[in-house]
Amino acid sequence: DARVTQTPRHKVTEMGQEVTMRCQPILGHNTVFWYRQTMMQGLELLAYFRNRAPLDDSGMPKDRFSAEMPDATLATLKIQPSEPRDSAVYFCASGSGGRVTGELFFGEGSRLTVL
Amino acid sequence: KQEVTQIPAALSVPEGENLVLNCSFTDSAIYNLQWFRQDPGKGLTSLLLIQSSQREQTSGRLNASLDKSSGRSTLYIAASQPGDSATYLCAVRWLVVDSNYQLIWGAGTKLIIKP
């Protein structure tokens, strides 16, 4: 059963600490998205990768957020230093990109609480 | 500017009724459209994907239609059940350049099915 796997599922940390969230996309998918969801803002796109290359990270606060794909099986989203306003659920999604764009599949999310 | 609108924001109906959820988009030159459901505290589950060349897709009690000329997609749920209670989101893709695409999300319709 292919699925997007995210870790950790829950994270509570103190302001100023570094937070790293990880995502394992579905094998064979070449597009990866990072989204943030809050009650107030809904789903916000943070970063979008295709074939491990970042195509759009305009929604990501560059001073504290960074997103990478060290290899095709791992995407990371790092926040350093974290702030209370970063508290949200962070979703990773993967799909097949290019001219034949398939369905987008989401992970269960990482719920981050910054105190 | 492409926009996606879902109205109503919330809907409550008795169990057993057939219902329709709406998704409107401003630019008819879409690439495809995908319907998701999200249960509280969970990730997004893909329901149906409609390519721009298709008029409808069906999965079990769900039927999604697409009318590009009117900028509208509907998700029809037959014989609703309490387990259908969730937030339903639509996401619309438009091709940008070089096989990259822009994905715009509706704000969702929160559906409650009353037993």
Short mmCIF file of C-alpha atoms in Angstrom, two decimals:
data_model
loop_
_atom_site.label_atom_id
_atom_site.label_comp_id
_atom_site.label_asym_id
_atom_site.label_seq_id
_atom_site.Cartn_x
_atom_site.Cartn_y
_atom_site.Cartn_z
CA ASP A 1 0.00 0.00 0.00
CA ALA A 2 1.90 3.03 -1.28
CA ARG A 3 1.65 6.09 0.88
CA VAL A 4 3.45 9.29 1.77
CA THR A 5 5.13 8.95 5.14
CA GLN A 6 5.81 11.92 7.38
CA THR A 7 7.73 12.13 10.62
CA PRO A 8 7.30 13.18 13.33
CA ARG A 9 3.52 13.07 13.58
CA HIS A 10 3.57 15.43 16.53
CA LYS A 11 6.22 17.81 17.77
CA VAL A 12 6.15 20.20 20.71
CA THR A 13 9.11 22.48 21.06
CA GLU A 14 10.13 25.76 22.58
CA MET A 15 10.60 28.97 20.70
CA GLY A 16 14.04 29.27 19.21
CA GLN A 17 14.60 25.55 18.77
CA GLU A 18 15.33 23.92 15.44
CA VAL A 19 12.63 21.69 13.98
CA THR A 20 13.14 19.21 11.16
CA MET A 21 10.25 17.44 9.47
CA ARG A 22 10.78 14.56 7.09
CA CYS A 23 8.79 13.14 4.24
CA GLN A 24 9.15 9.96 2.24
CA PRO A 25 7.24 10.38 -1.02
CA ILE A 26 5.61 7.49 -2.80
CA LEU A 27 8.18 5.49 -4.73
CA GLY A 28 8.32 6.67 -8.33
CA HIS A 29 6.73 10.05 -7.70
CA ASN A 30 8.87 12.93 -8.89
CA THR A 31 6.99 15.92 -7.48
CA VAL A 32 6.90 16.80 -3.80
CA PHE A 33 5.00 19.58 -2.09
CA TRP A 34 5.20 21.01 1.40
CA TYR A 35 2.04 22.66 2.70
CA ARG A 36 1.16 24.33 5.96
CA GLN A 37 -2.39 24.28 7.26
CA THR A 38 -3.88 26.48 9.95
CA MET A 39 -7.44 27.29 10.85
CA MET A 40 -6.97 30.90 9.83
CA GLN A 41 -5.06 30.50 6.56
CA GLY A 42 -6.12 27.12 5.29
CA LEU A 43 -3.60 25.32 3.06
CA GLU A 44 -0.53 27.36 2.18
CA LEU A 45 2.07 26.14 -0.28
CA LEU A 46 5.55 26.40 1.18
CA ALA A 47 7.70 24.60 -1.40
CA TYR A 48 7.40 22.49 -4.51
CA PHE A 49 10.04 20.16 -5.94
CA ARG A 50 10.20 18.29 -9.19
CA ASN A 51 12.91 15.73 -9.80
CA ARG A 52 14.46 16.96 -6.52
CA ALA A 53 14.89 20.50 -7.85
CA PRO A 54 13.05 23.32 -6.07
CA LEU A 55 10.60 24.95 -8.48
CA ASP A 56 8.69 27.21 -6.16
CA ASP A 57 9.48 28.16 -2.60
CA SER A 58 7.99 31.63 -2.74
CA GLY A 59 5.55 30.81 0.03
CA MET A 60 8.27 29.95 2.49
CA PRO A 61 9.79 32.48 4.92
CA LYS A 62 13.37 32.31 3.70
CA ASP A 63 14.96 33.65 6.84
CA ARG A 64 13.95 30.68 8.96
CA PHE A 65 12.61 27.95 6.69
CA SER A 66 14.52 25.69 4.35
CA ALA A 67 13.41 22.75 2.24
CA GLU A 68 15.61 20.17 0.59
CA MET A 69 15.50 16.81 -1.14
CA PRO A 70 18.76 15.03 -0.35
CA ASP A 71 17.59 12.15 -2.50
CA ALA A 72 14.48 10.96 -4.30
CA THR A 73 13.18 9.15 -1.22
CA LEU A 74 13.52 11.97 1.30
CA ALA A 75 12.30 15.54 1.55
CA THR A 76 13.02 17.70 4.57
CA LEU A 77 11.56 20.92 5.90
CA LYS A 78 13.58 22.72 8.52
CA ILE A 79 12.64 25.66 10.71
CA GLN A 80 15.43 27.45 12.54
CA PRO A 81 14.71 29.23 14.82
CA SER A 82 11.10 28.24 15.39
CA GLU A 83 8.51 30.75 16.56
CA PRO A 84 5.02 30.32 18.08
CA ARG A 85 3.44 31.53 14.84
CA ASP A 86 4.92 28.48 13.10
CA SER A 87 2.49 26.27 15.02
CA ALA A 88 0.48 24.44 12.38
CA VAL A 89 0.08 21.12 10.65
CA TYR A 90 2.68 20.60 7.95
CA PHE A 91 1.74 18.31 5.09
CA CYS A 92 3.89 16.68 2.49
CA ALA A 93 2.33 15.52 -0.77
CA SER A 94 3.75 13.69 -3.76
CA GLY A 95 2.65 13.03 -7.30
CA SER A 96 3.89 12.40 -10.79
CA GLY A 97 4.81 15.62 -12.52
CA GLY A 98 5.65 16.85 -15.95
CA ARG A 99 3.22 16.62 -18.82
CA VAL A 100 1.41 13.64 -17.33
CA THR A 101 0.36 14.98 -14.00
CA GLY A 102 -1.31 12.40 -11.87
CA GLU A 103 -3.05 12.52 -8.56
CA LEU A 104 -1.58 14.23 -5.56
CA PHE A 105 -1.23 12.08 -2.45
CA PHE A 106 -0.86 13.53 1.02
CA GLY A 107 0.85 12.31 4.13
CA GLU A 108 -0.86 12.35 7.52
CA GLY A 109 0.89 15.56 8.47
CA SER A 110 3.24 16.73 11.19
CA ARG A 111 1.51 18.74 13.89
CA LEU A 112 3.93 21.32 15.25
CA THR A 113 3.39 23.28 18.43
CA VAL A 114 5.91 25.96 19.30
CA LEU A 115 5.60 27.26 22.84
CA LYS B 1 -5.44 35.70 -11.45
CA GLN B 2 -6.71 32.17 -10.95
CA GLU B 3 -9.02 31.64 -8.04
CA VAL B 4 -10.96 28.67 -6.73
CA THR B 5 -14.15 29.10 -4.73
CA GLN B 6 -16.19 26.59 -2.83
CA ILE B 7 -19.67 27.50 -1.72
CA PRO B 8 -21.17 26.85 0.76
CA ALA B 9 -18.48 26.81 3.41
CA ALA B 10 -20.58 24.39 5.45
CA LEU B 11 -23.47 22.08 4.74
CA SER B 12 -25.58 19.90 7.02
CA VAL B 13 -28.01 17.33 5.61
CA PRO B 14 -29.90 14.29 6.93
CA GLU B 15 -28.51 10.85 6.29
CA GLY B 16 -29.65 9.26 3.05
CA GLU B 17 -29.96 12.44 1.02
CA ASN B 18 -28.17 12.99 -2.24
CA LEU B 19 -26.10 16.16 -2.25
CA VAL B 20 -23.92 18.32 -4.46
CA LEU B 21 -20.79 20.23 -3.52
CA ASN B 22 -19.61 23.04 -5.76
CA CYS B 23 -16.22 24.23 -6.91
CA SER B 24 -15.84 27.29 -9.16
CA PHE B 25 -12.71 28.53 -10.88
CA THR B 26 -11.96 31.74 -12.72
CA ASP B 27 -9.82 30.56 -15.66
CA SER B 28 -11.35 27.84 -17.83
CA ALA B 29 -7.99 26.73 -19.28
CA ILE B 30 -7.38 24.24 -16.53
CA TYR B 31 -5.13 21.20 -16.75
CA ASN B 32 -7.04 19.07 -14.27
CA LEU B 33 -9.07 19.22 -11.07
CA GLN B 34 -8.90 17.01 -8.02
CA TRP B 35 -11.36 16.50 -5.18
CA PHE B 36 -10.13 15.61 -1.68
CA ARG B 37 -11.69 14.92 1.66
CA GLN B 38 -10.13 15.75 4.99
CA ASP B 39 -11.25 14.25 8.26
CA PRO B 40 -10.53 16.22 11.46
CA GLY B 41 -6.91 15.87 12.50
CA LYS B 42 -6.06 13.87 9.40
CA GLY B 43 -4.40 14.37 6.07
CA LEU B 44 -6.11 14.86 2.74
CA THR B 45 -7.43 11.85 0.90
CA SER B 46 -7.74 11.97 -2.86
CA LEU B 47 -11.24 11.18 -4.06
CA LEU B 48 -11.36 11.88 -7.79
CA LEU B 49 -9.12 13.44 -10.42
CA ILE B 50 -10.66 14.87 -13.60
CA GLN B 51 -8.45 15.76 -16.53
CA SER B 52 -9.38 18.77 -18.63
CA SER B 53 -10.53 16.51 -21.48
CA GLN B 54 -12.98 14.63 -19.27
CA ARG B 55 -16.52 15.52 -18.28
CA GLU B 56 -16.90 13.31 -15.24
CA GLN B 57 -15.36 10.68 -13.02
CA THR B 58 -17.09 8.19 -10.76
CA SER B 59 -16.00 6.25 -7.73
CA GLY B 60 -18.63 4.34 -5.79
CA ARG B 61 -21.24 6.79 -4.52
CA LEU B 62 -19.19 9.76 -5.70
CA ASN B 63 -19.46 11.43 -9.07
CA ALA B 64 -17.45 14.48 -10.05
CA SER B 65 -18.33 16.51 -13.11
CA LEU B 66 -16.40 19.19 -14.93
CA ASP B 67 -17.75 22.03 -17.04
CA LYS B 68 -14.80 24.13 -18.11
CA SER B 69 -16.85 26.64 -20.08
CA SER B 70 -18.79 27.63 -16.99
CA GLY B 71 -15.76 27.29 -14.71
CA ARG B 72 -17.43 24.77 -12.47
CA SER B 73 -17.02 21.32 -11.02
CA THR B 74 -19.51 19.50 -8.83
CA LEU B 75 -19.07 16.56 -6.50
CA TYR B 76 -22.23 14.52 -6.21
CA ILE B 77 -22.60 12.23 -3.21
CA ALA B 78 -25.40 9.69 -3.43
CA ALA B 79 -27.20 8.25 -0.43
CA SER B 80 -25.12 10.18 2.10
CA GLN B 81 -23.91 8.46 5.25
CA PRO B 82 -22.60 9.82 8.57
CA GLY B 83 -19.16 8.55 7.53
CA ASP B 84 -19.20 11.05 4.67
CA SER B 85 -18.91 13.87 7.22
CA ALA B 86 -15.66 15.66 6.47
CA THR B 87 -14.29 18.74 4.79
CA TYR B 88 -14.21 18.45 1.01
CA LEU B 89 -11.64 20.45 -0.92
CA CYS B 90 -11.11 20.94 -4.61
CA ALA B 91 -7.75 21.77 -6.14
CA VAL B 92 -7.36 23.10 -9.66
CA ARG B 93 -4.20 22.86 -11.76
CA TRP B 94 -3.23 25.27 -14.47
CA LEU B 95 -0.16 24.80 -16.62
CA VAL B 96 2.29 27.66 -16.28
CA VAL B 97 5.43 27.23 -18.35
CA ASP B 98 7.83 24.39 -19.14
CA SER B 99 5.52 21.68 -17.82
CA ASN B 100 5.27 23.41 -14.46
CA TYR B 101 1.85 23.95 -13.06
CA GLN B 102 0.11 26.08 -10.50
CA LEU B 103 -2.19 24.38 -8.04
CA ILE B 104 -4.87 26.53 -6.43
CA TRP B 105 -7.02 25.28 -3.57
CA GLY B 106 -10.56 26.07 -2.61
CA ALA B 107 -11.24 26.81 1.05
CA GLY B 108 -13.34 23.67 1.38
CA THR B 109 -16.90 22.76 2.28
CA LYS B 110 -17.45 21.25 5.71
CA LEU B 111 -20.10 18.56 5.34
CA ILE B 112 -22.07 17.16 8.25
CA ILE B 113 -24.38 14.22 7.70
CA LYS B 114 -26.92 13.91 10.50
CA PRO B 115 -27.94 10.37 11.48
#
